[in-house]
Amino acid sequence: MSFQFFHAALLWGMGLVFLPILIHLLRRRLVRRYRLPTFEFLLRTQRRITNRSRLRNWILLFLRVCAVGIIIFLASRPLLETEGGVSGVGWFPVHTVAVIDNSASMAFETGKGSRFEVAKRAVRRMIEDMSEADRMSIATTVGEPAAASLKEFQRKEALAALERVRQTDGKGAPARIVQHALENASPKAGRRNVVVFSDFARGDWESFQIRNLRQWNPHVHLQFVRVAPESGVEDLSLQNVKMKPWPPKAGFSFTIGARVFNRGEEKKSKVPVQLYVGEELRETIEVDLEPNGASPVSFRVNAPEKGVLYGRIELPKDNLSATNRFYFAAGIGKRLRALVIDGDPKRGLQDSETFFVVNALTAAPLGGESPVLTRVVASYELNNVQWDEYDYVIACNLGRWPENGKQRLRDFVEKGGGLFWATGELSSEKAAGLGWLPATTGGPVTLRPSKSLKIAQGEEAHRAFSFLGVNGGRFFSALRLARLTPLEPARGGRALLELPDGTPVLVTGSVGSGQVMVWGSTCDRDWTDLAVRPVFVPFMRGISEFLGGTQKGVSSSADAGDVFEIRAPTRRVGEAIQIRGPAQEERATQFTEKKPGPETMPTDGLRLGKKGSAAAVAYYRDAYLAGIYRVLTPDEKHIVAVNAPASESRISPVEMSFFKDKLEKLDVRDLPANESDPLRSILRLIDLGALLFLMLGGIFVAEAFLADRT
């Protein structure tokens, strides 16, 4: 039990208690005394009267000093700290903001329910203890919009708002929410409290800094309540899940690897790790886990020929189920279809412009199949091509474009197709009809001596280089380029490969909803030795995935709490789409118009659909539970695997001394799960104003009575 003062600075006014004493001393009169025998009897009587009067004067002085002190106390608003809730007793209304941690770690089971349920019971008891003048606001660490003002509720409304708070599998943002709660503590209330209920797991709270709380009003009391600390951290979790290759190809096998962690202090023997494909149990592996140890597991799965692949890896149920499952999903499409255009078909087979390209695209592992189906056509056959049958086009040294072919090619790209245009002797002078490409070309230039290539700065992670592994630029430094068609990026294009002096050799850019790449050399051995280098096959495979891979095998994964940005053609503006969640619940959202211009990724977001300069866009912000989500758009269906963030498996708590060291007067308490009265773990601030006011009134009455008698 201790005291707080709402306006502690006014306590300096306690010096005013010496004012009545000073006045008393100044009013004393100095009298010269003469002893007269005739007055001796009267003096004895007067002496008895004076002694009583002097006693009354001292009492009056004491009462006046007390009155001044109580007035100073009343101005500084003393609050008595006791256990038993935050509403307390007083004549000023209280505004309390209850911050409830609803991140994945709060689902940890205790003997009295989950930590989240224990926290909700404590908040419910606080609400029931409110007076009619008090107000309550409720905030959560997951899903609370940072810009929205917190609503103030009376008792009945607060109970209804509490029932709407739900457990999630997402990662909390405690610093942002606590700051939000401090800013929204109502200045109209006589007292303001912010009470934070959490397990203070490291995954959420380790980076929390008190000093980052801007404009902390000292009149707002901040209290941290650790929920169910006695329940421990026993937990099995899945981490470091990796799938290779991903997304899987139709009919091909892929590997799922993971590590199983034992967070407890006891050895676990023969822990079953199960693989489900769809809802069918495919395989079980048993592992032994030492205390605070880990063990790797690996599964091999065959992808279907078409349709949707989804499943999960699952551990036995324990106190924290959110970390016991990992979901995966992919839409399986047909193999990529590439149209290869030979601009110089008169030459021999091995000297053909397309010979090396076709062999690189159709390369397959022993006993396997190529993920790309190719068809080679000559330039004079372009008028008979059914463009919609292909995912992307590779044009090699194409000099003469049929007029109809130019427009149909552009329409194909703008609708989402891909184009790789390799220049050469025939194409350099007669390509003016393709003025919509992301690069302009000049006449061929001979390089003496021949030059190597390098990846442009900042482009090492581009998807075209995804099959080259770490430090893919080392493969291009060994190449020799003897002849070049100068390129100049235009219409938003950017260079991916350059000469050592920075001259662009490979330029990429978007045209409508499709992607285009312009290569300033040939795909045979005439201008460069790229086609006979080992890097050529993974390079062409990366280009194939970049230009056509986004159209097939749609697969996505996200963390719980991420925002889905769903894109569609502009004609879909105003249409509604359905998102089906893990429990087969369906929610609707609507497409709105997205203006042309730079695209901005939503915070913690995932993009679904085709990229375009102008499109319809819809947002889904309710993926707070782990599981499989199906986004049913008008043009295609997306399937998204949502998992609890890996950091939520770090459930060991931050030490309470961590918070106490940040601010000496910070109030930190524990709330045991089996506490019969949860308000005992929460601070009660009793406003002493009414009691002091009554005492002041009593002092004035006593003073008036004594002053009259004196």
XYZ file of C-alpha atoms in Angstrom, residues 101-611:
511
model
C -2.364 -9.546 -25.917
C -4.131 -11.832 -28.400
C -1.028 -13.029 -30.269
C -0.441 -16.735 -30.931
C 1.611 -17.348 -27.786
C -1.353 -16.335 -25.584
C -3.131 -19.548 -26.677
C -0.805 -21.452 -24.320
C -3.029 -23.718 -22.229
C -3.017 -23.529 -18.427
C -4.973 -25.438 -15.826
C -7.739 -22.793 -16.037
C -7.908 -22.356 -19.812
C -5.567 -20.491 -22.111
C -3.630 -17.429 -21.013
C -5.869 -15.413 -23.319
C -8.969 -16.665 -21.462
C -7.356 -15.864 -18.088
C -6.692 -12.310 -19.283
C -10.272 -11.914 -20.529
C -11.645 -13.081 -17.167
C -9.569 -10.430 -15.413
C -10.797 -7.704 -17.768
C -14.393 -8.891 -17.334
C -14.000 -8.596 -13.550
C -12.624 -5.073 -13.992
C -15.639 -4.113 -16.102
C -18.068 -5.516 -13.540
C -16.337 -3.423 -10.861
C -16.854 -0.164 -12.793
C -19.079 2.601 -11.478
C -21.695 4.312 -13.642
C -19.352 7.261 -14.249
C -16.355 5.113 -15.220
C -15.441 4.267 -18.830
C -13.528 1.358 -20.354
C -11.701 1.000 -23.698
C -10.337 -2.297 -25.042
C -7.327 -2.653 -27.347
C -5.592 -5.753 -28.728
C -1.991 -6.265 -29.818
C -3.065 -8.038 -33.041
C -5.542 -6.507 -35.439
C -5.892 -3.091 -33.789
C -5.796 -0.284 -36.401
C -3.152 2.238 -35.404
C -5.082 5.265 -36.656
C -8.494 4.461 -35.164
C -9.508 6.170 -31.903
C -10.390 3.832 -29.070
C -14.065 3.847 -28.169
C -15.096 4.511 -24.568
C -17.719 2.107 -23.208
C -19.949 1.933 -20.174
C -20.261 -1.360 -18.335
C -22.761 -3.139 -20.622
C -21.115 -1.971 -23.853
C -17.658 -2.877 -22.544
C -18.768 -6.433 -21.774
C -20.099 -6.782 -25.328
C -16.842 -5.372 -26.772
C -14.823 -7.832 -24.670
C -16.792 -10.772 -26.068
C -15.815 -9.687 -29.593
C -12.085 -9.910 -28.805
C -10.732 -13.182 -30.166
C -7.562 -15.239 -30.028
C -5.377 -15.041 -33.168
C -2.334 -16.842 -34.564
C -0.623 -13.579 -35.510
C 2.337 -11.658 -34.121
C 1.567 -8.752 -31.822
C 2.758 -5.157 -32.082
C 2.906 -4.254 -28.363
C 4.918 -1.033 -28.654
C 2.519 0.433 -31.211
C -0.592 -0.610 -29.290
C 0.644 0.580 -25.875
C 1.551 3.923 -27.447
C -1.916 4.015 -29.032
C -3.535 3.288 -25.651
C -1.547 6.020 -23.887
C -2.529 8.553 -26.553
C -6.206 7.579 -26.289
C -6.524 7.715 -22.497
C -9.357 10.232 -22.168
C -8.234 13.653 -20.870
C -11.826 14.236 -19.712
C -11.554 11.551 -17.046
C -10.385 12.394 -13.555
C -8.018 9.427 -13.621
C -6.587 7.467 -16.539
C -5.163 3.938 -16.410
C -3.608 1.683 -19.054
C -3.405 -1.979 -17.981
C -1.537 -4.405 -20.296
C -2.340 -8.142 -20.012
C 0.219 -10.415 -21.691
C 2.488 -13.413 -21.233
C 5.372 -11.147 -22.348
C 6.764 -13.856 -24.630
C 10.078 -12.968 -26.250
C 8.678 -13.287 -29.751
C 6.551 -10.171 -29.200
C 8.129 -8.219 -26.336
C 11.900 -8.607 -26.527
C 12.304 -5.501 -28.687
C 9.846 -3.414 -26.638
C 11.377 -0.151 -25.419
C 9.742 2.163 -22.873
C 11.670 5.140 -24.240
C 9.959 4.679 -27.602
C 6.605 5.624 -26.068
C 6.290 9.188 -27.308
C 4.555 11.885 -25.243
C 3.866 9.672 -22.265
C 1.563 11.673 -20.018
C 2.727 11.148 -16.415
C -0.897 11.462 -15.280
C -1.695 8.181 -17.047
C -0.888 5.171 -14.887
C 0.713 2.336 -16.926
C 0.572 -1.138 -15.436
C 1.867 -4.463 -16.835
C 0.156 -7.693 -15.735
C 1.887 -10.963 -16.629
C -0.705 -13.662 -17.215
C -0.236 -17.195 -15.857
C 3.556 -17.137 -15.380
C 3.393 -20.409 -13.454
C 2.184 -22.406 -16.509
C 5.706 -22.724 -17.944
C 6.973 -22.934 -21.526
C 6.650 -26.650 -22.388
C 6.094 -26.722 -26.151
C 6.887 -28.600 -29.355
C 7.209 -26.470 -32.457
C 7.976 -26.698 -36.182
C 10.529 -24.285 -37.601
C 12.757 -23.752 -40.642
C 10.312 -25.475 -42.992
C 11.728 -25.512 -46.522
C 10.246 -26.960 -49.720
C 12.361 -27.635 -52.802
C 11.640 -27.025 -55.596
C 8.771 -24.635 -54.917
C 6.266 -24.131 -56.403
C 6.263 -27.764 -57.514
C 5.862 -28.763 -61.138
C 2.951 -30.866 -62.324
C 3.739 -34.563 -61.901
C 7.131 -33.910 -60.267
C 8.197 -34.721 -56.726
C 9.424 -32.184 -54.197
C 10.963 -32.335 -50.728
C 9.635 -30.853 -47.482
C 12.205 -30.418 -44.744
C 11.731 -29.039 -41.235
C 13.196 -28.989 -37.729
C 11.210 -30.068 -34.674
C 12.094 -28.177 -31.486
C 11.500 -29.266 -27.897
C 11.196 -26.141 -25.726
C 10.675 -28.119 -22.541
C 13.000 -29.450 -19.858
C 12.033 -33.114 -20.364
C 13.182 -35.548 -23.045
C 10.541 -36.498 -25.622
C 10.737 -39.983 -27.140
C 9.165 -41.173 -30.381
C 7.362 -37.945 -31.139
C 5.237 -38.553 -34.276
C 5.615 -35.986 -37.068
C 2.782 -36.456 -39.567
C 2.451 -35.322 -43.166
C -1.053 -34.709 -44.514
C -1.758 -34.110 -48.204
C -5.269 -32.762 -48.401
C -6.923 -34.459 -45.439
C -5.155 -37.778 -46.043
C -2.331 -38.906 -43.759
C 0.556 -39.806 -46.087
C 3.526 -40.471 -43.804
C 4.604 -40.454 -40.153
C 8.156 -40.053 -38.879
C 9.064 -40.527 -35.205
C 11.834 -38.449 -33.638
C 13.528 -38.317 -30.228
C 14.019 -34.855 -28.746
C 16.427 -33.907 -25.981
C 15.469 -31.119 -23.538
C 15.718 -27.820 -25.411
C 16.887 -29.826 -28.424
C 15.885 -30.168 -32.074
C 15.720 -32.872 -34.722
C 15.390 -32.616 -38.541
C 12.674 -34.376 -40.533
C 12.195 -34.723 -44.289
C 9.304 -35.850 -46.511
C 9.068 -36.432 -50.265
C 5.776 -35.670 -52.014
C 4.582 -36.200 -55.575
C 2.745 -33.204 -57.010
C -0.501 -33.933 -58.888
C -0.766 -33.441 -62.634
C -3.296 -30.658 -62.187
C -5.570 -29.029 -59.686
C -4.580 -27.898 -56.199
C -1.950 -29.250 -53.844
C -2.378 -28.460 -50.162
C -1.504 -30.095 -46.889
C 0.221 -29.691 -43.543
C 2.903 -31.055 -41.255
C 1.531 -31.762 -37.794
C 2.919 -32.522 -34.334
C 1.011 -34.042 -31.390
C -1.234 -31.599 -29.559
C 0.388 -29.778 -26.650
C -0.115 -26.566 -24.665
C 0.435 -24.304 -27.700
C -1.206 -25.744 -30.817
C -0.417 -22.756 -33.068
C 3.214 -23.897 -33.363
C 2.337 -27.575 -33.970
C 1.190 -27.179 -37.576
C 2.664 -25.856 -40.774
C 0.401 -25.472 -43.808
C 1.500 -25.453 -47.444
C -0.450 -24.933 -50.663
C 0.042 -24.508 -54.410
C -2.138 -24.429 -57.473
C -0.802 -26.914 -60.031
C -1.141 -25.904 -63.664
C -0.024 -27.401 -66.941
C 3.614 -27.159 -67.997
C 4.723 -23.838 -69.425
C 4.225 -23.448 -73.167
C 6.814 -21.459 -75.080
C 6.646 -20.266 -78.700
C 10.151 -19.898 -80.170
C 10.396 -17.788 -83.368
C 13.375 -18.461 -85.657
C 14.271 -15.313 -87.585
C 16.818 -17.065 -89.827
C 15.502 -20.572 -90.565
C 17.638 -21.157 -93.677
C 20.764 -22.142 -91.806
C 21.763 -25.622 -90.587
C 20.235 -27.170 -87.483
C 23.115 -26.581 -85.079
C 23.702 -23.105 -86.464
C 20.045 -22.176 -86.132
C 19.152 -19.221 -83.912
C 16.810 -21.433 -81.901
C 18.865 -24.635 -81.535
C 20.507 -23.745 -78.230
C 17.367 -22.077 -76.859
C 15.170 -25.124 -77.430
C 17.748 -27.485 -75.919
C 18.087 -25.286 -72.824
C 14.313 -25.083 -72.305
C 13.693 -28.801 -72.813
C 16.572 -29.940 -70.583
C 15.319 -32.398 -67.957
C 16.818 -34.602 -65.242
C 17.488 -38.233 -66.058
C 14.185 -40.055 -66.291
C 12.203 -36.827 -65.848
C 10.329 -34.441 -68.073
C 10.995 -30.851 -68.993
C 8.757 -28.287 -67.287
C 8.507 -26.406 -70.624
C 6.780 -27.438 -73.852
C 8.276 -25.657 -76.862
C 7.191 -25.087 -80.443
C 9.471 -23.536 -83.069
C 8.031 -21.511 -85.950
C 9.618 -19.456 -88.718
C 8.895 -15.757 -89.114
C 6.655 -16.334 -92.140
C 4.350 -18.561 -90.046
C 3.432 -15.856 -87.519
C 0.110 -15.008 -89.151
C -1.114 -18.539 -88.378
C -0.078 -18.603 -84.709
C -2.766 -18.966 -82.014
C -1.145 -16.741 -79.435
C -3.490 -17.657 -76.576
C -2.086 -21.201 -76.567
C 1.271 -20.002 -75.210
C 2.571 -18.499 -71.983
C 5.516 -16.600 -73.458
C 7.376 -16.005 -76.718
C 11.110 -16.058 -77.548
C 11.968 -14.236 -80.780
C 15.528 -14.786 -82.079
C 17.028 -12.457 -84.729
C 13.635 -11.683 -86.195
C 14.080 -9.085 -88.934
C 10.776 -8.842 -90.730
C 7.605 -8.764 -88.669
C 4.283 -9.294 -90.456
C 2.030 -6.287 -89.833
C -0.685 -8.421 -88.253
C 1.946 -10.235 -86.206
C 3.171 -7.028 -84.544
C -0.233 -6.030 -83.267
C -1.197 -9.535 -82.188
C 2.092 -9.894 -80.335
C 1.475 -6.631 -78.493
C -2.073 -7.689 -77.567
C -0.673 -11.008 -76.306
C 1.867 -9.275 -74.046
C -0.561 -6.668 -72.708
C -2.945 -9.428 -71.640
C -0.247 -11.016 -69.476
C 2.022 -12.941 -71.869
C 5.819 -12.749 -71.803
C 8.295 -11.803 -74.554
C 12.057 -12.397 -74.780
C 13.439 -10.587 -77.855
C 17.001 -11.507 -78.805
C 18.457 -9.059 -81.318
C 20.885 -9.861 -84.147
C 21.972 -8.793 -87.620
C 18.452 -9.025 -89.063
C 16.507 -7.448 -86.223
C 18.545 -4.384 -85.387
C 17.527 -2.143 -88.290
C 13.988 -3.312 -88.835
C 12.603 -3.330 -85.304
C 11.160 0.192 -85.368
C 7.672 -1.244 -85.524
C 8.054 -2.464 -81.946
C 8.193 0.974 -80.400
C 6.319 -0.189 -77.297
C 9.241 -2.250 -75.915
C 11.074 -1.184 -72.720
C 14.270 -0.487 -74.693
C 15.349 1.180 -77.940
C 18.009 -0.395 -80.170
C 20.782 0.860 -82.416
C 22.980 -0.705 -85.082
C 25.355 -3.592 -84.205
C 28.685 -2.671 -82.656
C 31.819 -4.851 -82.647
C 33.653 -4.983 -79.323
C 37.444 -5.125 -79.538
C 38.530 -6.740 -77.357
C 35.491 -8.799 -76.394
C 33.913 -7.985 -73.035
C 32.454 -9.887 -70.081
C 29.108 -9.170 -68.400
C 27.967 -8.291 -64.891
C 24.623 -8.187 -63.094
C 23.380 -4.616 -62.657
C 23.601 -3.255 -59.129
C 20.642 -4.226 -56.990
C 19.318 -6.856 -59.444
C 21.031 -9.953 -57.998
C 17.727 -11.187 -56.548
C 15.776 -10.855 -59.827
C 13.805 -13.949 -60.722
C 15.715 -14.363 -64.008
C 18.785 -15.281 -61.923
C 16.946 -17.485 -59.419
C 18.480 -20.729 -60.778
C 22.080 -19.459 -60.524
C 22.389 -19.820 -56.771
C 24.444 -17.544 -54.536
C 26.682 -15.019 -56.321
C 25.237 -15.755 -59.748
C 27.214 -12.859 -61.220
C 30.386 -14.979 -61.243
C 29.017 -17.012 -64.181
C 28.656 -13.929 -66.396
C 32.122 -12.586 -65.603
C 33.631 -15.518 -67.538
C 31.588 -14.908 -70.714
C 32.930 -13.185 -73.812
C 30.737 -10.818 -75.850
C 32.219 -9.876 -79.229
C 29.315 -8.024 -80.837
C 26.431 -6.012 -79.371
C 23.215 -4.247 -80.291
C 23.293 -1.090 -78.132
C 20.225 -0.799 -75.893
C 18.776 2.187 -74.112
C 16.109 1.593 -71.399
C 12.820 3.351 -72.179
C 9.206 3.376 -70.957
C 10.100 2.220 -67.450
C 12.651 -0.402 -68.528
C 15.715 -1.188 -66.428
C 18.983 -3.008 -67.097
C 19.605 -6.472 -65.609
C 22.935 -7.263 -67.320
C 25.607 -4.746 -68.290
C 29.092 -4.479 -69.736
C 31.804 -3.522 -67.224
C 31.399 0.115 -68.297
C 27.650 0.061 -67.526
C 26.326 -0.369 -71.110
C 22.982 -2.261 -70.903
C 22.894 -5.723 -72.496
C 19.664 -7.144 -71.002
C 16.729 -4.794 -70.300
C 13.387 -5.716 -68.765
C 10.101 -3.885 -68.261
C 6.341 -4.361 -68.121
C 3.916 -3.784 -70.973
C 0.318 -3.842 -69.810
C -0.019 -6.966 -67.648
C 2.918 -8.772 -69.284
C 6.698 -8.757 -68.962
C 9.244 -8.103 -71.734
C 13.004 -8.714 -71.870
C 15.257 -7.325 -74.626
C 18.608 -9.088 -75.121
C 21.281 -7.074 -76.934
C 23.027 -10.123 -78.389
C 22.180 -13.413 -80.093
C 21.163 -16.808 -78.716
C 23.705 -18.696 -80.831
C 27.517 -18.603 -81.045
C 27.803 -15.745 -83.580
C 28.158 -12.828 -81.140
C 28.828 -14.500 -77.789
C 29.797 -17.813 -76.239
C 26.856 -17.729 -73.791
C 25.003 -20.524 -75.598
C 27.844 -23.021 -75.025
C 28.479 -22.067 -71.409
C 27.019 -24.098 -68.470
C 25.206 -20.981 -67.277
C 22.973 -20.887 -70.358
C 20.522 -23.604 -69.197
C 19.799 -22.160 -65.704
C 19.755 -18.662 -67.209
C 17.096 -19.596 -69.782
C 15.184 -21.539 -67.121
C 15.098 -18.438 -64.911
C 13.898 -16.319 -67.838
C 11.207 -18.931 -68.526
C 9.978 -18.787 -64.917
C 9.985 -14.984 -64.935
C 8.111 -14.551 -68.227
C 5.632 -17.407 -67.976
C 5.823 -18.963 -64.540
C 3.498 -16.453 -62.870
C 0.655 -17.582 -65.080
C 0.655 -21.209 -63.899
C 0.970 -22.957 -60.584
C -0.263 -20.062 -58.447
C 1.032 -20.634 -54.922
C 1.232 -18.314 -51.968
C 2.068 -18.370 -48.289
C 1.608 -15.718 -45.630
C 1.904 -15.121 -41.920
C -1.255 -14.795 -39.858
C -2.275 -11.151 -39.848
C -0.906 -10.350 -43.321
C -3.085 -8.343 -45.707
C -4.074 -9.934 -49.039
C -3.998 -7.540 -51.989
C -6.018 -9.178 -54.780
C -5.675 -7.782 -58.307
C -7.852 -8.300 -61.353
C -8.581 -6.605 -64.692
C -10.166 -3.154 -64.544
C -13.509 -4.501 -65.750
C -13.938 -6.174 -62.337
C -14.237 -2.861 -60.454
C -17.323 -2.987 -58.242
C -17.581 -6.784 -58.249
C -17.475 -8.749 -55.009
C -15.256 -11.751 -54.343
C -15.387 -14.410 -51.656
C -12.579 -15.544 -49.368
C -13.102 -18.912 -47.716
C -11.228 -19.397 -44.452
C -9.910 -22.468 -42.578
C -13.274 -23.151 -40.903
C -15.037 -22.898 -44.298
C -16.421 -19.505 -43.299
C -16.804 -17.076 -46.203
C -16.250 -13.332 -46.183
C -16.784 -10.924 -49.045
C -14.717 -7.985 -50.221
C -15.083 -5.717 -53.232
C -12.823 -4.618 -56.072
C -12.056 -0.917 -56.359
C -10.152 0.904 -59.072
C -6.367 1.077 -58.819
C -4.933 3.997 -60.733
C -1.841 3.620 -62.960
C 1.435 4.470 -61.298
C 3.938 2.995 -58.850
C 2.458 0.148 -56.866
C 2.804 0.262 -53.105
C 2.797 -2.949 -51.137
C 0.451 -2.943 -48.146
C 2.154 -3.285 -44.773
C 2.766 -6.974 -44.002
C 0.996 -7.838 -47.224
C 0.722 -10.463 -49.943
C -0.139 -9.762 -53.583
C -2.328 -12.099 -55.579
C -3.195 -11.771 -59.255
C -1.613 -10.218 -62.310
C 0.330 -7.010 -62.162
